[in-house]
């Protein structure tokens, strides 16, 4: 490495970073100095940045890459309008000076958002080319290169041809216009009712956009699915437009959740009936208004006739009537309607069956710019559920998966739970909708059932907290979701490894332990909360902590844990087999039969599909009661192990984030024990069986646990 | 076994026992039906009870034996005034009809309280003879036979010649006249301010006397050593006399704690100076008054010039002056003075040294009916202390050990702690006072230093609770103390085994587990409270729970934990070696040198005698900090194990006592974790070292623990 004039500058520039508190605000885009051997290696291979073209997005890519290179290597990249040896080249594929480096087929294959990232021969040496059909592709390719540099990967022989699996890769913010966030555990909304400080807010939005672009997320719904009609007033449309202007150069579109009764509430229309001419006109006008200010507006997300939200059924119309009317208003502008299938009503029908029952009759009746947004499981974002039977079954209408990143049912922002394994489990579940290998991923990404646009969404875990997500490790869920939305075939441990390197350090002993913790974390939560297919044992309404005993006079039965666990002296579990609710019938053969038979039903879903006696003999040879005990205890042991593993890393990373995670892990263990004791002591009142003697005794009393009243104010 | 007319009676008589709740009120005198094979074996060998003589005590022995035999075998003993084959014979040795069965030497050897228990040939068969020089000896022999029957021992070839090691075997009740009990955790006093129900109270006193007689305790101090002068009013002397009348037939003498300033307070004397003639006369008159009503009154227990109590030093006199004056008043009646050596004052002198410093100068100056009562350790009834250096050193004055059964520093009545191992540790400690084998036992039981009367005392753990001691297992401490006072050479596990069989069941699987728990229990407490020689880390004044950080403005320094642990960044422990307080000098060689040298000082007393740096390398190879961590954690693991072992016994004994102990063990584990976390997190603020990574993480926060305020009302 040669000495050059940039050195002094680098040094001065970097100083402020070194003294800055490590508060997690930089997410995985930290660009901390790499180990000297890695940094100097990059400096030897890369010297200049050639930008062939001119656009705001290209500028962003160029700036990000320069900032990253400076931070990582301690040395600036010289920019140039021509490339040579040791250049990084950012170029539209249409630029003739690079066209020799790829084929037309390759170009076609990367599509509108993909890129080529390739080492090309230049002079006697080589250069790195990032080429794409669009600025967006170049931006994504640039972030991929940055990731390679951040994670210390070799860059001398690059050869990547990438394009996303899903067309629309969204975050859903459940943010209310008053600034609160439904199920938000990282502070108030970054979008609404933000105290005025335009510069700070703007920087926050830029950083948000950078983070999303870096993982490939290309759309965001700025308001809660339980939508206020106000969002469609001129005032709010203008606010959406302002955010859209900031996010646009990062290839991030804004979407809006809309309330189906908006025409009535906002403009006094007599009805919101989707077949009413006035209503149709009203929505068309609104769409026009929006596109007038936001030409690339993404579309509407709609929660209709669900948990008290208005919808077409209020007027004797169907989901298809409602969705198609909105779709028609958006269609001329290229917008989509994401219509949620999360519907259930107080009835004798098993709640897990209702979405399927309500939507399947309309399969094929939806407009081509309607996508049905289906939660990954048939109930509600539990630590573990089987996949929703709508996947694979809806073959004439595009279905999109909705995941939840905010940990409504997984310990809020206090529990370390790497959710990518849960998502992967869903992606890889074989629906058998079109025979073997009809995975949920294939039924939704367009590869099995053709659709105009394939899509995926996740409920964001983002708020005003300095570290964005409340828990340092919750950032990994934002990160990994984006990466999986881009390519659901990526390996989970690889994703974890990338994130750990980018977020913390390249030191292998740290990476090994922390990746191990992450990979085990979701199963730990399942074990200490809801093992063996149990679900929804959480406290009523707030969903924090265990309340399997919960009784709320007047509450909907299907919001109470006893509806789901059905524990009695006879046994435990929800019989959804052919002797019970017959929910198994919503699955294709041979899954249907597999789930239906308690002998073949996988242990991890056993009590989801079956009600079994406490002394039921499990495959392990243990009784059901014993197996339940062992799972709950194993969950706690895992959290203790996480603490030990983390503590062993003291001194490797900054003290601020180390202490933050340490404190969170302590809470997690405490709450895991709370879960274990609460569930086992409560179920024991029915099983009348002892906790196996090899196991530590519960430390709580059931009566004492029942008295705990959760105060939401502690968590928002 | 032949059918006889007693059967129906037995059956009817036993019924009420069967339906009675097992509340622990019967202590170890339960006389539950033995297994059929054991019972019938006894019935084959024993048929009649022959009582040769007539006295209240003999009647008691006879009644107890009949009740026991009926309960244990389901069949009554016929009584007779003559003996034959299959008789049990209770007889004074002076009765000519039994004199052929022993030698004069044997008779001499059993003394005033001992007995012969012997199978003798009668006709073509045999009988069981209990013979003694006194009624008391017969009573003790009878209880020994009952114990053999209760524990299922063979009785066909008995040969026991027994006499007690100590002459005076006392309980000290720290009971105040208002009915409260200082350091009492089993309800209010059974002696004072008892709500009137003479019959119930009388039965309680009878049961108390039976229990004591059954283990050989022959004296009891009915009031607190922090004595009210009121106890010497006529009213209270009469009350003492009434109790004495009940206890007398059980060979149980009453004693009284007296307040040294009584003459001033009660009768307005100008002084309580022990050399003042009026004072001397006053005490002599009091002694005469007492003996007028209680001819076998035992004597006075005195806490003088200690923790604010008045004493001879208030008048410029010495402990010897004070004790001898009282001794002179009692001497004509055969009474003794037990003068406590538990003295220390706010000074620069190590509190552990003060009793020795204050008493050694007077060795040999005390009257021959004065006994110096010395707590087993030099500080104050800690989970572990070295023995008091007064043992072995006071060679001209009898010293008696004072143990504490009430668990002031060992978890109150919530922790299972079998204290016999602590007592044994003290008994067997070699003082080297007269060379090797000068154990504390030998220096106090009269075998090494001649004394008119040898004595031993223990602070009682008895109150009005139905189960007497608060914790079912605390009864074992009453039991084992009495047995060890009789014979300090008895094996601890044997004692535990006896007690378990008598109190619970003969089932071997129960006995094995429970004896194991008991034998490990005291060391567990040491580990989770004060391992490695630490001491007095308990909360100020109440002594409940850990407060190593405790600071009380204006409190005596030597009542605060920091006085004892002396933790700082330099290290931890009280340097009592020659570089520190030189307390080691109060011990004889080679103990002095052994304790003085940190290399030879036993680990379990290391921080009692040494202040060592946190990274001090222990014999184990671990640092001091690590070793401390491992000990605290081991203590918690033991309590968890106790829970598991106990739970494994579900169904073997009655549900009432099973549940009682189960609940107590749960509290114990919870509090053990509290102790572990509090001490380690606090000490960690000095050590700055991590808790070893193999260990579970603390579940508490130091700040949260510091906020716990103990409310005594929960525990009395």
Short mmCIF file of N, CA, C and O in Angstrom, two decimals, chain B residues 20 66 72 93 104 128 302 314 328 379 396 404 416 420 457 539 609 611 622 701:
data_model
loop_
_atom_site.label_atom_id
_atom_site.label_comp_id
_atom_site.label_asym_id
_atom_site.label_seq_id
_atom_site.Cartn_x
_atom_site.Cartn_y
_atom_site.Cartn_z
N UNK B 20 -56.57 -38.27 62.37
CA UNK B 20 -56.01 -36.99 62.79
C UNK B 20 -55.08 -36.43 61.70
O UNK B 20 -54.31 -37.18 61.10
N UNK B 66 -46.64 -48.21 77.45
CA UNK B 66 -47.89 -48.86 77.04
C UNK B 66 -48.49 -48.19 75.82
O UNK B 66 -48.95 -48.84 74.88
N UNK B 72 -47.60 -48.89 68.24
CA UNK B 72 -46.64 -49.49 67.31
C UNK B 72 -47.06 -50.89 66.87
O UNK B 72 -46.85 -51.27 65.72
N UNK B 93 -32.70 -50.34 90.71
CA UNK B 93 -31.67 -51.37 90.89
C UNK B 93 -31.69 -51.92 92.31
O UNK B 93 -31.24 -53.04 92.58
N UNK B 104 -22.23 -54.52 90.82
CA UNK B 104 -22.19 -53.22 91.48
C UNK B 104 -21.43 -52.20 90.64
O UNK B 104 -21.77 -51.02 90.61
N UNK B 128 -37.01 -58.34 79.28
CA UNK B 128 -36.19 -57.14 79.06
C UNK B 128 -36.19 -56.33 80.35
O UNK B 128 -37.26 -55.93 80.84
N UNK B 302 -27.16 -16.08 83.41
CA UNK B 302 -26.94 -14.63 83.47
C UNK B 302 -26.19 -14.11 82.25
O UNK B 302 -25.12 -14.61 81.89
N UNK B 314 -20.64 -2.54 85.92
CA UNK B 314 -21.28 -1.24 86.13
C UNK B 314 -20.91 -0.66 87.50
O UNK B 314 -21.06 0.53 87.73
N UNK B 328 -23.18 -17.98 95.48
CA UNK B 328 -23.25 -18.16 96.95
C UNK B 328 -24.70 -18.25 97.41
O UNK B 328 -25.03 -19.01 98.32
N UNK B 379 -17.87 -15.49 67.52
CA UNK B 379 -18.67 -14.33 67.14
C UNK B 379 -20.14 -14.54 67.53
O UNK B 379 -20.55 -14.14 68.61
N UNK B 396 -9.40 -23.86 84.69
CA UNK B 396 -9.70 -23.87 86.13
C UNK B 396 -11.17 -23.61 86.41
O UNK B 396 -11.59 -23.61 87.56
N UNK B 404 -27.03 -22.90 69.26
CA UNK B 404 -28.31 -22.26 68.96
C UNK B 404 -29.11 -23.17 68.03
O UNK B 404 -28.65 -23.51 66.95
N UNK B 416 -34.22 -25.81 55.63
CA UNK B 416 -33.88 -27.10 56.21
C UNK B 416 -32.38 -27.11 56.46
O UNK B 416 -31.57 -27.08 55.52
N UNK B 420 -26.88 -30.85 63.62
CA UNK B 420 -26.00 -31.76 64.36
C UNK B 420 -24.57 -31.80 63.78
O UNK B 420 -23.61 -31.84 64.54
N UNK B 457 -25.78 -26.33 76.74
CA UNK B 457 -27.08 -25.66 76.54
C UNK B 457 -27.28 -25.39 75.06
O UNK B 457 -26.32 -25.33 74.29
N UNK B 539 -28.65 -9.37 57.04
CA UNK B 539 -29.23 -8.05 57.24
C UNK B 539 -29.09 -7.61 58.69
O UNK B 539 -29.11 -8.42 59.62
N UNK B 609 -9.94 -15.92 58.94
CA UNK B 609 -8.63 -15.57 59.48
C UNK B 609 -7.76 -14.73 58.56
O UNK B 609 -6.75 -14.21 58.99
N UNK B 611 -7.38 -11.90 55.11
CA UNK B 611 -7.85 -11.00 54.06
C UNK B 611 -6.98 -11.27 52.84
O UNK B 611 -5.77 -11.08 52.89
N UNK B 622 -8.13 -22.68 41.55
CA UNK B 622 -8.99 -21.56 41.18
C UNK B 622 -8.54 -20.31 41.92
O UNK B 622 -7.88 -20.38 42.96
N UNK B 701 -30.89 -8.40 40.06
CA UNK B 701 -30.04 -7.22 39.92
C UNK B 701 -29.65 -6.74 41.31
O UNK B 701 -30.50 -6.72 42.21
#
